[in-house]
Each structure stands twice: as structure tokens, then as C-alpha cells.
mmCIF file of C-alpha atoms in Angstrom:
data_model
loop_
_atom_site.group_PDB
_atom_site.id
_atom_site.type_symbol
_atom_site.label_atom_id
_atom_site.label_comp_id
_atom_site.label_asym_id
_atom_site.label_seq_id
_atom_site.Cartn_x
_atom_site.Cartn_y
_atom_site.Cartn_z
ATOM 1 C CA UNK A 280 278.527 42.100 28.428
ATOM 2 C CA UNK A 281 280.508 45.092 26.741
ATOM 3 C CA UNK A 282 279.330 48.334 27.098
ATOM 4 C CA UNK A 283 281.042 51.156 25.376
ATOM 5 C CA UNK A 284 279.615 54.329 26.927
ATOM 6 C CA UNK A 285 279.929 57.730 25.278
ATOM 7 C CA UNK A 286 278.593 61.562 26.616
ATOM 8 C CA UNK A 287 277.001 62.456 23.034
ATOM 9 C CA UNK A 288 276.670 61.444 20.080
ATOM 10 C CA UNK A 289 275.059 61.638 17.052
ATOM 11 C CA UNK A 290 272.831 58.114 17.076
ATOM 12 C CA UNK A 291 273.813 55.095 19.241
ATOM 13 C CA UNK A 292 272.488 52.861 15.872
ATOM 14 C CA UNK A 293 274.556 54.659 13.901
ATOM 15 C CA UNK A 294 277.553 54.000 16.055
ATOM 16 C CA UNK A 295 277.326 50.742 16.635
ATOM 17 C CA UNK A 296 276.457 49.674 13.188
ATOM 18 C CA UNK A 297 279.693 51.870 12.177
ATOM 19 C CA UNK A 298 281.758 49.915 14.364
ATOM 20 C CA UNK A 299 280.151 46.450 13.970
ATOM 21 C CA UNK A 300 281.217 47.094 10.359
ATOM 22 C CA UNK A 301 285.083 47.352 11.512
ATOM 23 C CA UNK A 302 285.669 45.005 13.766
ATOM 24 C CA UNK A 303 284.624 41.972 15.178
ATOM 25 C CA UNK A 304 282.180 42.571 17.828
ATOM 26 C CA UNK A 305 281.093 39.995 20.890
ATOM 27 C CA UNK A 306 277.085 39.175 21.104
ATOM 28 C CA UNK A 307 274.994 42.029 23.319
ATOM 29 C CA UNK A 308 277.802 44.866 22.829
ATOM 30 C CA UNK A 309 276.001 47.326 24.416
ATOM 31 C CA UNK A 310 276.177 51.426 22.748
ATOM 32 C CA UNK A 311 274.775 53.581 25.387
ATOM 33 C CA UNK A 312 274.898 57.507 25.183
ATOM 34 C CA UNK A 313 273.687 60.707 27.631
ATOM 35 C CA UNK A 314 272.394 62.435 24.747
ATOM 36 C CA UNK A 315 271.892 61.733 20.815
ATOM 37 C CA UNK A 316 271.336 64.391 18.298
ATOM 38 C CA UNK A 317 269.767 62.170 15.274
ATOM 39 C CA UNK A 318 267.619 59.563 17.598
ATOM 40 C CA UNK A 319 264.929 58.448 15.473
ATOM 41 C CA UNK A 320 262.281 56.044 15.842
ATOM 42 C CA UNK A 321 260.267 53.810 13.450
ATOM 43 C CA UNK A 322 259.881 55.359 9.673
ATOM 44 C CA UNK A 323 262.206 58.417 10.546
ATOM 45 C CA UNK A 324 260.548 59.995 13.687
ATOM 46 C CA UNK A 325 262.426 61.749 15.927
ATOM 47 C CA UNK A 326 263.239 60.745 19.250
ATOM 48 C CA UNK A 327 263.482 63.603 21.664
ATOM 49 C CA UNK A 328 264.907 63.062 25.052
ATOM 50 C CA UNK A 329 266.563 65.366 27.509
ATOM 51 C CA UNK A 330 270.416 64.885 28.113
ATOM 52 C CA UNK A 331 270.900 62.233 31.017
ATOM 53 C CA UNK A 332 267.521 61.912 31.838
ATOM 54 C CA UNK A 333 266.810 58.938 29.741
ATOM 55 C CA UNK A 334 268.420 55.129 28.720
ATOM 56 C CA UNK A 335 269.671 55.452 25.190
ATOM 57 C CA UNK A 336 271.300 52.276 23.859
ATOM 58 C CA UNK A 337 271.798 50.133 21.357
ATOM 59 C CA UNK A 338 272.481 46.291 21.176
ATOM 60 C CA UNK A 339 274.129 44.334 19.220
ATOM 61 C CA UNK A 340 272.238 40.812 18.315
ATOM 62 C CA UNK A 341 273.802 37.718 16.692
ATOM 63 C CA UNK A 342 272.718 34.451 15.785
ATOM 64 C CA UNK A 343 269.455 34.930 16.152
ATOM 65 C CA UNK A 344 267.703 35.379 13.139
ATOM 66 C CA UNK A 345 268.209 32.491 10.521
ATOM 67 C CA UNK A 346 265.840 34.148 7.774
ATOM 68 C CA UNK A 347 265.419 37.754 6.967
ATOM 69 C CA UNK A 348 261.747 36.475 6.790
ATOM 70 C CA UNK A 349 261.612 35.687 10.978
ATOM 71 C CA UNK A 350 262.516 39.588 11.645
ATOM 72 C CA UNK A 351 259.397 40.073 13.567
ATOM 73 C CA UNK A 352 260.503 37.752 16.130
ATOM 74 C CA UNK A 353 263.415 40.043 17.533
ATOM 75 C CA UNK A 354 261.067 42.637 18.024
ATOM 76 C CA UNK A 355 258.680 40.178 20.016
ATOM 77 C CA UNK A 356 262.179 39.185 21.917
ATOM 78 C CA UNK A 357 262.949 42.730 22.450
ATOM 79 C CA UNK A 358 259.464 44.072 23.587
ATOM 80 C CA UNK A 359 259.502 41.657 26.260
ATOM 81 C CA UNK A 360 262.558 41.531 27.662
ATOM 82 C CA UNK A 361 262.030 45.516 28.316
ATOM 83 C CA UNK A 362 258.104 44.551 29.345
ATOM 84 C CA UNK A 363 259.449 42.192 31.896
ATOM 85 C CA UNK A 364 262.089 44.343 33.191
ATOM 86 C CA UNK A 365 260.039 47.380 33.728
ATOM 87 C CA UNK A 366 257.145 44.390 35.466
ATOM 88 C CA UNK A 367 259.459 43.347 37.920
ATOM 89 C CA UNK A 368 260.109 47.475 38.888
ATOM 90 C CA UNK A 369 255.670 47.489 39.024
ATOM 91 C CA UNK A 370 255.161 49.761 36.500
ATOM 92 C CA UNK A 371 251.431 49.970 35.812
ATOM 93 C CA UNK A 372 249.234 49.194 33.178
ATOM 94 C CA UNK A 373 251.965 48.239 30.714
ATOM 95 C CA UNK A 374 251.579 47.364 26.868
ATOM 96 C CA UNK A 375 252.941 47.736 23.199
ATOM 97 C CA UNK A 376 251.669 49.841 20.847
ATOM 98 C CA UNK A 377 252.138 48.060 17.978
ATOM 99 C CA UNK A 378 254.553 47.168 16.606
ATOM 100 C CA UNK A 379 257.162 48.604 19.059
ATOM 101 C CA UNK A 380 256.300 51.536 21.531
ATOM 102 C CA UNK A 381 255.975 50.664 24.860
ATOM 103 C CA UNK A 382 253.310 52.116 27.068
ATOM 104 C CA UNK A 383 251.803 52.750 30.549
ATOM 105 C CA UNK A 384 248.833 53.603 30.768
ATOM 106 C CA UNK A 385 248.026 55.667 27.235
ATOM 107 C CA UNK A 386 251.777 56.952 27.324
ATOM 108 C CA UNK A 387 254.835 56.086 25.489
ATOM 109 C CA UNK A 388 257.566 55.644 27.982
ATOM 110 C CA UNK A 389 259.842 54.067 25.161
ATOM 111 C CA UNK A 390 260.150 52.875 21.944
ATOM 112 C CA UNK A 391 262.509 50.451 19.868
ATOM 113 C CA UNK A 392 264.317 50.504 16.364
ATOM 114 C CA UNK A 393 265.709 47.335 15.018
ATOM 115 C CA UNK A 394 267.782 47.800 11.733
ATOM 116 C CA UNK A 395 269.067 44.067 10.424
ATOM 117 C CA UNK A 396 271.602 43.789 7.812
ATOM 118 C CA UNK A 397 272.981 40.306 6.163
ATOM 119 C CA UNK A 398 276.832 39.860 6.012
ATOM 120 C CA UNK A 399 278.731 38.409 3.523
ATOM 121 C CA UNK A 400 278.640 34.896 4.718
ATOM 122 C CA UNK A 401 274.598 35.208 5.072
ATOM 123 C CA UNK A 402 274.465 35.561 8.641
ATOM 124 C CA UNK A 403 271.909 38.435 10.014
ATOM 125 C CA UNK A 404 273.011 40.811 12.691
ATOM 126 C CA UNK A 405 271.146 43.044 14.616
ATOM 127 C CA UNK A 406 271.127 46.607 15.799
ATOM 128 C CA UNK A 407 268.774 46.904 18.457
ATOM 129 C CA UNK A 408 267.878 50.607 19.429
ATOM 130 C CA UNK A 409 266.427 51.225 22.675
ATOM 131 C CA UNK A 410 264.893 54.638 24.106
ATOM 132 C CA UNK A 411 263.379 54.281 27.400
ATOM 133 C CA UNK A 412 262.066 58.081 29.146
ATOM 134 C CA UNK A 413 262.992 57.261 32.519
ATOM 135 C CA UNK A 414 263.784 60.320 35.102
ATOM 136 C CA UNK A 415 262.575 62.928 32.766
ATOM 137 C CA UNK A 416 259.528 65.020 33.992
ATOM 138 C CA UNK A 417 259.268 67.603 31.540
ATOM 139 C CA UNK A 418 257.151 66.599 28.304
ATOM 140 C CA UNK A 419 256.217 69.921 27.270
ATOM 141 C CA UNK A 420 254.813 70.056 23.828
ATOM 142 C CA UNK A 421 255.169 65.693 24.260
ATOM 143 C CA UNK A 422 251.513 65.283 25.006
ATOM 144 C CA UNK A 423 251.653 61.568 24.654
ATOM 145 C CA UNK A 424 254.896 60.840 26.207
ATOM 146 C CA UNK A 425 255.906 60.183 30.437
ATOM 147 C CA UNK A 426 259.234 58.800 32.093
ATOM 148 C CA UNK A 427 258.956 55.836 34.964
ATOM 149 C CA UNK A 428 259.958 59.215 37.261
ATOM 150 C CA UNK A 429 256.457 60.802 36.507
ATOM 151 C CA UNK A 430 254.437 57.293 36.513
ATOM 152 C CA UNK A 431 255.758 56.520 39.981
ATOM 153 C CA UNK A 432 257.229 59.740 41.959
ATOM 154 C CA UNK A 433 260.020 58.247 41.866
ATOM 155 C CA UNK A 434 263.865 58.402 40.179
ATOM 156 C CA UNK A 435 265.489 54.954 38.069
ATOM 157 C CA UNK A 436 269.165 53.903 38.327
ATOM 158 C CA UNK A 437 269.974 54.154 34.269
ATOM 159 C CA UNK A 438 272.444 51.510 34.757
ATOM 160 C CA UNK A 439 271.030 49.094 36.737
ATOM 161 C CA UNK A 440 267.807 49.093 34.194
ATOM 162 C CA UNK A 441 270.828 48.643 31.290
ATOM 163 C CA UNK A 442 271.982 45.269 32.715
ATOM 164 C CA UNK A 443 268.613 44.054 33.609
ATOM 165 C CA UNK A 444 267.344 44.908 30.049
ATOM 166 C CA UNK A 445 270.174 43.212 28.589
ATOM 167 C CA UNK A 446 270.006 40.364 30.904
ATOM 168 C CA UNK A 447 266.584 39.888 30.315
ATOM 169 C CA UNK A 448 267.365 39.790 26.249
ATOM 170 C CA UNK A 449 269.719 37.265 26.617
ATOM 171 C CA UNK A 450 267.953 34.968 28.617
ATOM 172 C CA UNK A 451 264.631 35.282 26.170
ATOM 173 C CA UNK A 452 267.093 34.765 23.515
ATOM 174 C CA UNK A 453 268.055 31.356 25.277
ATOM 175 C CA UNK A 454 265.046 30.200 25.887
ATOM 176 C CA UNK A 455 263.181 31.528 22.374
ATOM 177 C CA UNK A 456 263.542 28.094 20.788
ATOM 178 C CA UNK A 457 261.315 26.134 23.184
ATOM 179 C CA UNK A 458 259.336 29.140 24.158
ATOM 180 C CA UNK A 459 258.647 30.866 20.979
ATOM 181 C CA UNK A 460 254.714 30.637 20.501
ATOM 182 C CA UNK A 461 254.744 31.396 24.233
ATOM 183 C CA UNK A 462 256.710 34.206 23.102
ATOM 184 C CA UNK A 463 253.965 35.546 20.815
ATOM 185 C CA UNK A 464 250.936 34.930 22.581
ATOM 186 C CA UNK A 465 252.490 37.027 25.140
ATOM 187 C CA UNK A 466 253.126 39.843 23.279
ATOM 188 C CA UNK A 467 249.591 39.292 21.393
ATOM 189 C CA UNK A 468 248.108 39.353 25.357
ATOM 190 C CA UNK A 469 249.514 42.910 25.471
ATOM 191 C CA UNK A 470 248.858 45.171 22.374
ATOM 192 C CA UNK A 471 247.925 48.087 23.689
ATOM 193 C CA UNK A 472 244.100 48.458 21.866
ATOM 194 C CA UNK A 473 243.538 44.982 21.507
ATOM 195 C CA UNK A 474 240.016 44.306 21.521
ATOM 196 C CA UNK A 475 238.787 47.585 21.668
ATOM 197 C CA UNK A 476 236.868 49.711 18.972
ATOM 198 C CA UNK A 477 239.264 52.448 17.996
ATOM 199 C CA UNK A 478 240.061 54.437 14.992
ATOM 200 C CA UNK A 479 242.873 54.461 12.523
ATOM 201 C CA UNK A 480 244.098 56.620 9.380
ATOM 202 C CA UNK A 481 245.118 54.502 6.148
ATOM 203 C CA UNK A 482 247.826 55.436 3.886
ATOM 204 C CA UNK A 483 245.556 57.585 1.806
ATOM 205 C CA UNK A 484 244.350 59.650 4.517
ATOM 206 C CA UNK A 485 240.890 58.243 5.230
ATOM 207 C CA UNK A 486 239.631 57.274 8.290
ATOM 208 C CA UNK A 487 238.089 54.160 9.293
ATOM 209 C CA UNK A 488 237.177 51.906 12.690
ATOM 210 C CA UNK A 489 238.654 48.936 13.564
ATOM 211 C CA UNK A 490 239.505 46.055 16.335
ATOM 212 C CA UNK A 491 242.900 45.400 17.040
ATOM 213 C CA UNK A 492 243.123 40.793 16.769
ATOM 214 C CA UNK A 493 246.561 40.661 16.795
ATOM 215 C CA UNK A 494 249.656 40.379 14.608
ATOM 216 C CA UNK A 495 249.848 38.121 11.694
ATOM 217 C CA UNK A 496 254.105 36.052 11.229
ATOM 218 C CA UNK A 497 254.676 38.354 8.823
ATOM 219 C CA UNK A 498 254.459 41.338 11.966
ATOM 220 C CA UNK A 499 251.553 42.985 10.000
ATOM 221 C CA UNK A 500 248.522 44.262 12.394
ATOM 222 C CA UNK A 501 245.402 42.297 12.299
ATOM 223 C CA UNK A 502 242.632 44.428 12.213
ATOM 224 C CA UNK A 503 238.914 43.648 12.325
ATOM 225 C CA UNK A 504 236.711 45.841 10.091
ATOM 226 C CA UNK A 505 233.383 47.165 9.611
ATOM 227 C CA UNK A 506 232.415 44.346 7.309
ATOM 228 C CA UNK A 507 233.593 42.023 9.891
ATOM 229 C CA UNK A 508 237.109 41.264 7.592
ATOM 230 C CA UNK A 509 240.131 40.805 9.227
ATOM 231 C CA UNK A 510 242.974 43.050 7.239
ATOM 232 C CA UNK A 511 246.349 43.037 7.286
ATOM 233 C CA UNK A 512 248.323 46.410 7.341
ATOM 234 C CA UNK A 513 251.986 47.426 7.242
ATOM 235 C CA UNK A 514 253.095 49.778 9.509
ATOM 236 C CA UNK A 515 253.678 52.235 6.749
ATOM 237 C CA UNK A 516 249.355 51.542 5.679
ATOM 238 C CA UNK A 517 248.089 52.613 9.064
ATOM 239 C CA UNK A 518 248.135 54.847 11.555
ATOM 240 C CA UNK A 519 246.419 54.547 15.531
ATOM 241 C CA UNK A 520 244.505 57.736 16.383
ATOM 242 C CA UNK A 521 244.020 58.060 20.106
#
């Protein structure tokens, strides 16, 4: 495993995808940064963290997708490999918040970006962003967000939890193949939500309740309505309120 480690920068995505782009990269080159100034999350968000408080990396992912149409399956691989990492430390009550935050309890402790793009020869590769809050205690103004330091009073080796992430990836990636629908129902089993009444804001600002089922192949959120239809939504249709 490479990892090219840098004091600031402007996006560890950005970086990597910049340097992907030049030169010939080996699989899981890891980008990992004390602070960004443009960390963003899914559909532009902003990604706030405090300067060496937090794990901000990026990997980079080959030979994994065959079809642009299968891109919901790297986000399964990711959101697991960080779910079972942050298991085996006994962080409580984890789940994702579809389709990418992870959460303990009803916090986001972290949240992934995956950007694709297809190279000349048709082969996908993968930027795979990472921002995990983890000896950060101040969330001022962040009521939503915590760090592993606040859920458990205690402080997280940065590095270690790089490796074992990465690890972890790697060794999903192996096994995805034979494991696959295993794979999904997993991450299914976890959605934070799932199964409970909640609310949700559609694209043209109305409000409406809803059941969390699960996710459909395509990665679009099943959602059980009212009229007792299941709908399908984008992550740009819908919005969680809780």
C-alpha cells in the first residue's frame, strides 16, 4: 500500500485524481491530508473538519467495476469495509445513512465520495474519498455531527485506522465476487431508518412520510409510501429530515 501524505491541501480527490491522470498509479494508492480546504461531500456539501483531528483520504480503486452501471457496488464495498473497521474498535449503534454517511447513534461520524471516471481503454477507476471525525470534540454549530473521541472518551491512532480501513477494502474487494449479495444484504441490514416511519422532503419541496425497504441495483432508496407503494428516489429527489 502507497500512501502519499501531505500537511494541506486543497481536496485529497482532487489530488489524487490529478495525479492518477499523470502517471501510472498501483491499486489502493492511498491520498491522505491534515487539513483540506475544498472537502466536499455528496452533491457539493462541504466537509468541515478541524486540522489533524480527523482521517482525510482518498483511495485509489482499480479493476473493480466492469460496468459504469455496477457503481453502487463500490459504495456497498466501501461502507463496509469502514463499518467493519470501526465494529472491531466497538463503536456503538453503527449504520449508513443512505447512501453513504456513516453513523452512530443519530450522528454522522463520516461520510464518503466516490467519483468514477472511464479511461481510454474502457476500464473504470475509482477515487474513493473518505472523511472520518475521529479525535475532534468540538462540533459547534455541527449539530448532527460527533468524532469516535466524543462517542467513547477516548482518542484514535489516525494511522492505524488508515491501514485497517484500507486493509479491510482490499480484502472485501477479494472476496466481493463470491460474497456479493452477502455484501448487500449487509448493508440493507444497516440503513440507518430502515423500517421506521420517518419523514422526507422531495425535490419540489413538499413533505411526505415514508418507510425506508431498502436500496433498489440501481442504488436508488426504496421507500414505502402512504398508499402502501414502494418508490424509488435518487439521491438528488429526496431528502431525510430527522
Amino acid at each position: 500500500m502507497k500512501v502519499i501524505k501531505l500537511d494541506a491541501i486543497d481536496s485529497t480527490n482532487e489530488f489524487l485524481k490529478g495525479l492518477s491522470n499523470k502517471q501510472e498509479l498501483e491499486n489502493f494508492t492511498v491520498v491522505t491530508a491534515e487539513s483540506q480546504t475544498k472537502g466536499k461531500g455528496q452533491m457539493g456539501a462541504v466537509w468541515v473538519s478541524e486540522p489533524s483531528k480527523n482521517l482525510i483520504m482518498s483511495i485509489l480503486v482499480k479493476d473493480f467495476l466492469a460496468d459504469i452501471c455496477q457503481i453502487f457496488s463500490l459504495n456497498i464495498l466501501v461502507s463496509l469495509a469502514v463499518i467493519e473497521v470501526l465494529q472491531s474498535l466497538k463503536i456503538p449503534d453503527l449504520s449508513i445513512k443512505w447512501p453513504n454517511d456513516i453513523m452512530s447513534y443519530n450522528k454522522k461520524i463520516g461520510g464518503i465520495l466516490i467519483e468514477n471516471s472511464i479511461k481510454s481503454d474502457g476500464t473504470i477507476v475509482s477515487v474513493v474519498g473518505l472523511g472520518l471525525n475521529v479525535n475532534q470534540t468540538n462540533f459547534e454549530n455541527l449539530a448532527k455531527a460527533s468524532s469516535l473521541a466524543v462517542i467513547c472518551a477516548t482518542e484514535f491512532d489516525k494511522e492505524v485506522l488508515l491501514s485497517s480501513i484500507v486493509t479491510s477494502l482490499e480484502k472485501n474487494k477479494a472476496l466481493w465476487n463470491q460474497q456479493s449479495s452477502i455484501s448487500w444484504n449487509k448493508y440493507t441490514s444497516i440503513l440507518y431508518k430502515k423500517g421506521i416511519p420517518m419523514a422526507f422532503s422531495a425535490q419540489n419541496n413538499s413533505n411526505f412520510m415514508g418507510i425506508i425497504q431498502g436500496v433498489s441495483v440501481a442504488g436508488k432508496l426504496l421507500v414505502l409510501l402512504e398508499d402502501d407503494r414502494v418508490a424509488e428516489f435518487d439521491i438528488k429527489e429526496i431528502q431525510m429530515l430527522y
